[in-house]
mmCIF file of N, CA and C in Angstrom:
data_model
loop_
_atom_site.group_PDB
_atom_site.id
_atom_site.type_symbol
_atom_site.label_atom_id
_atom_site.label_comp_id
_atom_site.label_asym_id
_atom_site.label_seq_id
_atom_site.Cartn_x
_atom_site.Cartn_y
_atom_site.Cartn_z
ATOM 1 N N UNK A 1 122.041 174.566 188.827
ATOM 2 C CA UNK A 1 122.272 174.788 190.246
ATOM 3 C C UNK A 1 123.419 175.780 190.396
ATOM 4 N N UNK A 2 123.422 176.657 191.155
ATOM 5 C CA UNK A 2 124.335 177.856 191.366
ATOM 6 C C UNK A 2 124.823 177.287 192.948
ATOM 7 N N UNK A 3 126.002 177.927 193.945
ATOM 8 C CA UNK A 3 126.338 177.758 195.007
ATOM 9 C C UNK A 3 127.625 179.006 194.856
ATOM 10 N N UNK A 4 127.473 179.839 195.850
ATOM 11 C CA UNK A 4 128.887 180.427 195.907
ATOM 12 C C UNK A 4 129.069 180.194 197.403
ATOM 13 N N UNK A 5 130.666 180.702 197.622
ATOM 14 C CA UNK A 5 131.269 180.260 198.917
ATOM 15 C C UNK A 5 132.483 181.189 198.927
ATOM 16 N N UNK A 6 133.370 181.806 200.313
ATOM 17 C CA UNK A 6 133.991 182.396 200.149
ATOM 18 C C UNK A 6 135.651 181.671 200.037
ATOM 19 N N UNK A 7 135.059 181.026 200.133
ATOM 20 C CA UNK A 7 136.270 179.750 199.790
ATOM 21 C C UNK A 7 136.510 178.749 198.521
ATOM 22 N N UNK A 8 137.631 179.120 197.793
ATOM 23 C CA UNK A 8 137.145 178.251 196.740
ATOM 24 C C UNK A 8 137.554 176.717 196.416
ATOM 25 N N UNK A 9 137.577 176.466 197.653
ATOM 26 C CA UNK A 9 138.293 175.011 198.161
ATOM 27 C C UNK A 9 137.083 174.340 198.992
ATOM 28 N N UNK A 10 136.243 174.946 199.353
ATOM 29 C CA UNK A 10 135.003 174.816 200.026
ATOM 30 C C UNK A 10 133.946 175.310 199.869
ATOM 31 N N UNK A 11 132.646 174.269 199.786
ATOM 32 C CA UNK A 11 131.287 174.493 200.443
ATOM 33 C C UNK A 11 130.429 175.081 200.833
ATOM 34 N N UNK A 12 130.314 175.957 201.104
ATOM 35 C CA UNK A 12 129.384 176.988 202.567
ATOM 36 C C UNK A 12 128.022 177.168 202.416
ATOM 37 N N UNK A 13 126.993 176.623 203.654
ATOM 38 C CA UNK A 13 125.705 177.556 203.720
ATOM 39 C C UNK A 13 125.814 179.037 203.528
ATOM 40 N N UNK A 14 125.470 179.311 203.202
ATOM 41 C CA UNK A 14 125.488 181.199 203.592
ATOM 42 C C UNK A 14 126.305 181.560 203.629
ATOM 43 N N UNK A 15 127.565 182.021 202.668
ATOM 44 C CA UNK A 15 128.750 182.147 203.140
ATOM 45 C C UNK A 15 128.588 183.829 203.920
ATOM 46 N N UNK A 16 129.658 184.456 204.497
ATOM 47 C CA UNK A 16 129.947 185.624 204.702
ATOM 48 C C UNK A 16 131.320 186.469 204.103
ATOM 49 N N UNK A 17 130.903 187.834 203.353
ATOM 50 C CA UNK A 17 132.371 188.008 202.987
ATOM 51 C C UNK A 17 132.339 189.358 203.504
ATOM 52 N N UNK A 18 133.141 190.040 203.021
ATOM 53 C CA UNK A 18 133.213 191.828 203.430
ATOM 54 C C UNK A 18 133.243 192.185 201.997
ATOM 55 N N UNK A 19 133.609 193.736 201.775
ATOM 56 C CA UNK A 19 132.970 194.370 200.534
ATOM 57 C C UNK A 19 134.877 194.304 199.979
ATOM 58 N N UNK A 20 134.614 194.282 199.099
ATOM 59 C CA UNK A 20 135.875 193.912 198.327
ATOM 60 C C UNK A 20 136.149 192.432 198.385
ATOM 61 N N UNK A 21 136.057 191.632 199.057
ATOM 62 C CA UNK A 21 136.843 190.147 199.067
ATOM 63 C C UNK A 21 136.311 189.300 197.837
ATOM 64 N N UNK A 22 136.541 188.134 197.872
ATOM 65 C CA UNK A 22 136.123 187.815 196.660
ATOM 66 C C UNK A 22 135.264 186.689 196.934
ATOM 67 N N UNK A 23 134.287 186.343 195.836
ATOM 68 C CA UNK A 23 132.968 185.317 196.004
ATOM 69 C C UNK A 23 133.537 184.299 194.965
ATOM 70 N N UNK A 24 133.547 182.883 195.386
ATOM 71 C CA UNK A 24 133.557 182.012 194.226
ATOM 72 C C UNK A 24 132.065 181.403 194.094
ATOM 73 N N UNK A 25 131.990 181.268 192.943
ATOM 74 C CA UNK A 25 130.157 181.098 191.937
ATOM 75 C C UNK A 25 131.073 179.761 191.607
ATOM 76 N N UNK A 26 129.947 178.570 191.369
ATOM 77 C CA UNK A 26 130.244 177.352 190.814
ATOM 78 C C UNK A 26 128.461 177.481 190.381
ATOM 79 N N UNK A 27 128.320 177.305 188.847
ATOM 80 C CA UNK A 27 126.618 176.875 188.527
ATOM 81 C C UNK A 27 127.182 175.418 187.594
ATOM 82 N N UNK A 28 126.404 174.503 187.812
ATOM 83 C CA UNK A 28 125.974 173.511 187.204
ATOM 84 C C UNK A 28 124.943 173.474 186.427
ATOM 85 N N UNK A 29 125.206 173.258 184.790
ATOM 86 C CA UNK A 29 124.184 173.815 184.200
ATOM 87 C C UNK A 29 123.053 172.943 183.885
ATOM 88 N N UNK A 30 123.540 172.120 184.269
ATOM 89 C CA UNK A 30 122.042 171.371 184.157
ATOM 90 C C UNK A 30 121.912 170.846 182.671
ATOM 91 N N UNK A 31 120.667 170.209 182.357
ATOM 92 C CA UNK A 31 120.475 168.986 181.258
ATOM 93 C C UNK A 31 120.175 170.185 179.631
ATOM 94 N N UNK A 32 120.197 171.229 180.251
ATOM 95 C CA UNK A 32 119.772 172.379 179.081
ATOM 96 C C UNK A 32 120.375 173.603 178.982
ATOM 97 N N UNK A 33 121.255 173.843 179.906
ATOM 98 C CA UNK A 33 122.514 175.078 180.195
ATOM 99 C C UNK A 33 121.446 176.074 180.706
ATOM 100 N N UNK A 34 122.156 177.072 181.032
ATOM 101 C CA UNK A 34 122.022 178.532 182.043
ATOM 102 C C UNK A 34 122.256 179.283 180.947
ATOM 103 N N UNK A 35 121.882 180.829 181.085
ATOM 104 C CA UNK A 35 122.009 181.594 180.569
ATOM 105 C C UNK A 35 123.497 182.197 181.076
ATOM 106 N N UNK A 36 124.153 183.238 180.217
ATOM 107 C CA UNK A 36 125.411 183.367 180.381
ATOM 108 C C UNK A 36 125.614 184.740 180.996
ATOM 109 N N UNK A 37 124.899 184.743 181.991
ATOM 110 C CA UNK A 37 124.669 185.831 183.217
ATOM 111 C C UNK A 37 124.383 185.315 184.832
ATOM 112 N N UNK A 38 125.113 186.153 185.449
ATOM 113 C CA UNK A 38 124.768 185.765 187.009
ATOM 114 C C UNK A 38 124.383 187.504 187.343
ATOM 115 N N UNK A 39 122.979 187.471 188.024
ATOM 116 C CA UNK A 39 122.657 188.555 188.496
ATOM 117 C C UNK A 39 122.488 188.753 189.915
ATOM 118 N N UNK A 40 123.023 189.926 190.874
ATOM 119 C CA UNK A 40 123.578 190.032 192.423
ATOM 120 C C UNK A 40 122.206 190.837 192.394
ATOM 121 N N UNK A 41 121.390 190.391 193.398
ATOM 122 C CA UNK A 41 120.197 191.350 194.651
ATOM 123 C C UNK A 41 120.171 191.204 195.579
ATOM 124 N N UNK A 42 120.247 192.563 196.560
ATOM 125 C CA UNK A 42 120.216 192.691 197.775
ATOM 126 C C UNK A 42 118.872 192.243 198.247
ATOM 127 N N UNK A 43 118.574 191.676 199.480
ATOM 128 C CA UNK A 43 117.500 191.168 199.296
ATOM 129 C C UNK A 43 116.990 192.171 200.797
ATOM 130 N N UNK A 44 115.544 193.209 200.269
ATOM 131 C CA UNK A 44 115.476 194.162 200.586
ATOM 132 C C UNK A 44 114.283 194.201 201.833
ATOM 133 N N UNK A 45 113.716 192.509 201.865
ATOM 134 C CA UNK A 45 112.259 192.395 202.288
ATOM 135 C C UNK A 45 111.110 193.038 201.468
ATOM 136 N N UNK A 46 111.132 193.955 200.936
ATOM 137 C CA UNK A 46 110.060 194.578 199.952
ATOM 138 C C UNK A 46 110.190 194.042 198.712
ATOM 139 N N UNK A 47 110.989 194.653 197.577
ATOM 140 C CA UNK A 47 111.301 194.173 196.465
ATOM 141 C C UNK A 47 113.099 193.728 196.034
ATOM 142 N N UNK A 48 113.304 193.294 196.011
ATOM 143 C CA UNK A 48 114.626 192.736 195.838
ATOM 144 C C UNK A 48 115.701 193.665 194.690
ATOM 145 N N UNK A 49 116.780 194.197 194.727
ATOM 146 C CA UNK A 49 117.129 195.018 194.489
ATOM 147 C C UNK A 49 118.037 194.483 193.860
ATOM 148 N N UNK A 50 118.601 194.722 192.446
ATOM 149 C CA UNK A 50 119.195 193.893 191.478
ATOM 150 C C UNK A 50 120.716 194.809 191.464
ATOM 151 N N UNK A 51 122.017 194.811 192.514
ATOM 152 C CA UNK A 51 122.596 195.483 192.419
ATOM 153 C C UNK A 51 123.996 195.605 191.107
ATOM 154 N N UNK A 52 124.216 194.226 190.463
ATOM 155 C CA UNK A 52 125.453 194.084 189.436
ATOM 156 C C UNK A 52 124.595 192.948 189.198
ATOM 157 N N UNK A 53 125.289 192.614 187.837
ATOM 158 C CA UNK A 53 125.293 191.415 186.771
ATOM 159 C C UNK A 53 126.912 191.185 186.318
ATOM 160 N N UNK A 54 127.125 189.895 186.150
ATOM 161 C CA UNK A 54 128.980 189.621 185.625
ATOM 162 C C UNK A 54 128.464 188.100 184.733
ATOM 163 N N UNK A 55 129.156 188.581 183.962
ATOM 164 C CA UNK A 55 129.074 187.421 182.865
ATOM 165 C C UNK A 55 130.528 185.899 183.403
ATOM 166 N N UNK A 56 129.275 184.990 183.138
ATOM 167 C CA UNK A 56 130.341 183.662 183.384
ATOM 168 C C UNK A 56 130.898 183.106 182.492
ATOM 169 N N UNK A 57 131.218 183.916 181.583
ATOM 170 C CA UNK A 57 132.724 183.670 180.268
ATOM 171 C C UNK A 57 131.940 182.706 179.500
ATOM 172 N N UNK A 58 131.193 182.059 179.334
ATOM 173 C CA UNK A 58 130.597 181.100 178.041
ATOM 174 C C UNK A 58 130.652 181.536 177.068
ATOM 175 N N UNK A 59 130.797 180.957 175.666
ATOM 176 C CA UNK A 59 130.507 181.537 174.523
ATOM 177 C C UNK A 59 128.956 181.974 174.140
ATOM 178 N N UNK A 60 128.914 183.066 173.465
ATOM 179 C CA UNK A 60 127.674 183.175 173.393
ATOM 180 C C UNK A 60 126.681 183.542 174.651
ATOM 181 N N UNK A 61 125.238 183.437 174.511
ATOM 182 C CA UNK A 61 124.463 184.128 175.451
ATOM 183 C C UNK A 61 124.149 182.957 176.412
ATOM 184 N N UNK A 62 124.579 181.497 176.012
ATOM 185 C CA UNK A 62 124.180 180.304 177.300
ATOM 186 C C UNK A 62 125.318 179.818 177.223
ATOM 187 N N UNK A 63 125.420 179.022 178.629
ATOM 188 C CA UNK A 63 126.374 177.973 179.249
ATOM 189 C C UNK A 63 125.704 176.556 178.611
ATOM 190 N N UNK A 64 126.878 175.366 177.696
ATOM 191 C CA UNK A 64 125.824 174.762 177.481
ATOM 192 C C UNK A 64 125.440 173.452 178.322
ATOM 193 N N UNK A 65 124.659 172.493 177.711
ATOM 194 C CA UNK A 65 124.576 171.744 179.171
ATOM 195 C C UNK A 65 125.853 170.749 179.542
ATOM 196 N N UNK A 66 125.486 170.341 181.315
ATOM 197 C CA UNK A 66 126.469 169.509 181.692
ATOM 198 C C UNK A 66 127.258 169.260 181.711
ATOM 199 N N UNK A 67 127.794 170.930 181.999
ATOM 200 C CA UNK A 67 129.226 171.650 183.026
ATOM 201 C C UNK A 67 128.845 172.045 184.070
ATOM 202 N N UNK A 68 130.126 172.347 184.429
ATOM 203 C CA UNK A 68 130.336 172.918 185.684
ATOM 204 C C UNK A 68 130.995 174.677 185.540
ATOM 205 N N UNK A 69 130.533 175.646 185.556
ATOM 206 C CA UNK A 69 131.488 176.652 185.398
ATOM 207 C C UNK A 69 131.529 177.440 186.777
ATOM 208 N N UNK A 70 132.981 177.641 186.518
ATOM 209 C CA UNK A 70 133.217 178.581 188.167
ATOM 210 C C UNK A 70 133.672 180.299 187.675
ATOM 211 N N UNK A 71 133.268 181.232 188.549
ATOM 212 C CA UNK A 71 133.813 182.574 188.131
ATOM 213 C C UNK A 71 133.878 183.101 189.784
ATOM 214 N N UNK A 72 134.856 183.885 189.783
ATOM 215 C CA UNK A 72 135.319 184.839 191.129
ATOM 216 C C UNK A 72 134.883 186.069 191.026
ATOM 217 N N UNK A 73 134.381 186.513 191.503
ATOM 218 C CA UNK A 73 133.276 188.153 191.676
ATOM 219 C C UNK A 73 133.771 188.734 192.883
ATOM 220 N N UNK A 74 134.484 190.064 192.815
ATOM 221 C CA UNK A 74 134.794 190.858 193.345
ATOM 222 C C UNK A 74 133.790 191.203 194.287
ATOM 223 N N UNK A 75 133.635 191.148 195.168
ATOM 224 C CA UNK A 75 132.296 192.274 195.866
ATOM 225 C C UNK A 75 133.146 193.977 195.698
ATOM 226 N N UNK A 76 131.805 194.055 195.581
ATOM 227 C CA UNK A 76 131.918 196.519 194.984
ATOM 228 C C UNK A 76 131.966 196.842 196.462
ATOM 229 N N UNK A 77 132.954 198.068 196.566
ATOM 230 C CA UNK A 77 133.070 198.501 197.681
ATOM 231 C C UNK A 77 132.110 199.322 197.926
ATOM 232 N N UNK A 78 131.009 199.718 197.437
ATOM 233 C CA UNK A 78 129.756 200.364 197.639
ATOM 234 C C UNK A 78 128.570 199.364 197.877
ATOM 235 N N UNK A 79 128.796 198.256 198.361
ATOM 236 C CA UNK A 79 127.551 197.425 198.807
ATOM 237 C C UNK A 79 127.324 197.913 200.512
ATOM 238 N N UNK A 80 125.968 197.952 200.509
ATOM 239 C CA UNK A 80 125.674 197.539 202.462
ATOM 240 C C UNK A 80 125.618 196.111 202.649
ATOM 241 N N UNK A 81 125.673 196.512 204.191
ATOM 242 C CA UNK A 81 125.814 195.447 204.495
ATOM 243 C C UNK A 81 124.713 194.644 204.832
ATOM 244 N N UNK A 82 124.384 193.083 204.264
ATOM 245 C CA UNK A 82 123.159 192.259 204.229
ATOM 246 C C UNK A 82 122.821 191.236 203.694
ATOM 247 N N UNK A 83 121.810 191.208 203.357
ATOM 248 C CA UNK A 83 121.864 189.697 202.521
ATOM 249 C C UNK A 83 121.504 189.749 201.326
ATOM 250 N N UNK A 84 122.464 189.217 200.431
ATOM 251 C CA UNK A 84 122.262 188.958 198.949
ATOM 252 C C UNK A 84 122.284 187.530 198.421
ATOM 253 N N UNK A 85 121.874 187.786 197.057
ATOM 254 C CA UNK A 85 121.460 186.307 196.529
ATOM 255 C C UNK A 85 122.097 186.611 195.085
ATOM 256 N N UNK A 86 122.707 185.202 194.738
ATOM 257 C CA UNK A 86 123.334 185.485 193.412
ATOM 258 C C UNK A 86 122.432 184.490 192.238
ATOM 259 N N UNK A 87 121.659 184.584 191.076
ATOM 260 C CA UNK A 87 120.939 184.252 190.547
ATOM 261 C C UNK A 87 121.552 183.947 189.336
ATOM 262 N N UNK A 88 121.056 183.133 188.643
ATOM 263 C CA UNK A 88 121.512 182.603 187.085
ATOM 264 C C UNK A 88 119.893 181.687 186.637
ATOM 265 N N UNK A 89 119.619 181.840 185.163
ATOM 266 C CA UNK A 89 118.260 181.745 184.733
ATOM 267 C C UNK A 89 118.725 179.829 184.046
ATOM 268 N N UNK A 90 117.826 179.096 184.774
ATOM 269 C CA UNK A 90 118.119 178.002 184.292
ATOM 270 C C UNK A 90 117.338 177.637 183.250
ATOM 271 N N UNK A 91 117.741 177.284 181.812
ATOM 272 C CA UNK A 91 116.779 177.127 180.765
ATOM 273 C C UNK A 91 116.180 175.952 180.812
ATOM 274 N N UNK A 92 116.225 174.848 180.993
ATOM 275 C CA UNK A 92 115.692 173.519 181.695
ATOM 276 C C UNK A 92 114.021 174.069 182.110
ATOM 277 N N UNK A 93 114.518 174.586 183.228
ATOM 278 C CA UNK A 93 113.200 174.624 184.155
ATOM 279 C C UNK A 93 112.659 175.980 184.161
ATOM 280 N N UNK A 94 113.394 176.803 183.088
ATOM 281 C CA UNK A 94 112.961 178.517 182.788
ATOM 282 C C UNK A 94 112.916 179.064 183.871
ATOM 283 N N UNK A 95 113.245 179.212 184.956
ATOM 284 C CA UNK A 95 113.256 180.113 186.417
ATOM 285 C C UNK A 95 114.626 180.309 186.842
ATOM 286 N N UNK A 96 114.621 180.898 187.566
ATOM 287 C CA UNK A 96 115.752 181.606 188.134
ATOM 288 C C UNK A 96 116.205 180.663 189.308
ATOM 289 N N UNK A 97 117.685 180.172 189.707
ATOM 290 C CA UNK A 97 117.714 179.811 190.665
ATOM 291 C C UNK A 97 119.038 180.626 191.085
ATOM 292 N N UNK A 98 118.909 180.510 192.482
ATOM 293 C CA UNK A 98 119.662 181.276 193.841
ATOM 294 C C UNK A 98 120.459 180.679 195.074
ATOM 295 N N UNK A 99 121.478 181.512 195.097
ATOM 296 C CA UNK A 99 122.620 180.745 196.182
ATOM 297 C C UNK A 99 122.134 181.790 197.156
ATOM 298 N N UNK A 100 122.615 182.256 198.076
ATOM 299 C CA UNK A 100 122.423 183.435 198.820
ATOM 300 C C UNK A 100 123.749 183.802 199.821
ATOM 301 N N UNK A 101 123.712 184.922 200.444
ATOM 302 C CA UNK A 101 125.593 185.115 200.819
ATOM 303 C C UNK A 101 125.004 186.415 201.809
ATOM 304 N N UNK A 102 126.045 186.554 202.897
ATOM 305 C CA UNK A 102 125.786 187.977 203.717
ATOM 306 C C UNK A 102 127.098 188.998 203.625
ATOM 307 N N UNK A 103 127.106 190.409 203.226
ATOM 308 C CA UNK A 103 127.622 191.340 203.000
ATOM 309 C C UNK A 103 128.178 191.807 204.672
ATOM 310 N N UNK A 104 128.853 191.661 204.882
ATOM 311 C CA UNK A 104 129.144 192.379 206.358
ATOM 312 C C UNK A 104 130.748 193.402 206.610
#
């Protein structure tokens, strides 16, 4: 399970940030760990647009299971403004799962 928020003391549906501020990522890796990548797409209505990837410090290429890891991600001052989704590949259930956040 992934969740980011612009608060890292808090929660948020949907958070909102501006371009530079910072995103806190919390993934829970679940009974089989995550892979040791979080990938950012703008989400374009057509095809989804894969703008950065940032590694969540694990050793090696997975997180292993049944942690909690948190990482702070800069937003790039070259994003538009919109809606993005931050993704991490859960090996458990082999799919991708997604928090989502608005660029404004």
């Amino acid at each position: 399970e992934i969740s980011v928020s612009s608060d890292p003391d808090l929660a948020e549906e949907n958070p909102v940030v501006s371009q530079t501020d910072f995103l806190y990522i919390t993934v829970e890796t679940g009974s089989s760990g995550v892979t040791d990548s979080i990938s950012f797409y703008e989400i374009t209505g057509v095809s989804d647009r894969r703008r950065s990837t940032t590694s969540l410090g694990c050793t090696g290429y997975i997180c292993r299971p049944n942690r909690v890891v948190t990482k702070d991600y800069k937003i790039p001052a070259g994003w538009n403004n919109g809606e993005y989704c931050a993704r991490v590949h859960d090996k458990e259930f082999d799919k991708d799962v997604e928090d989502c956040f608005t660029v404004q």
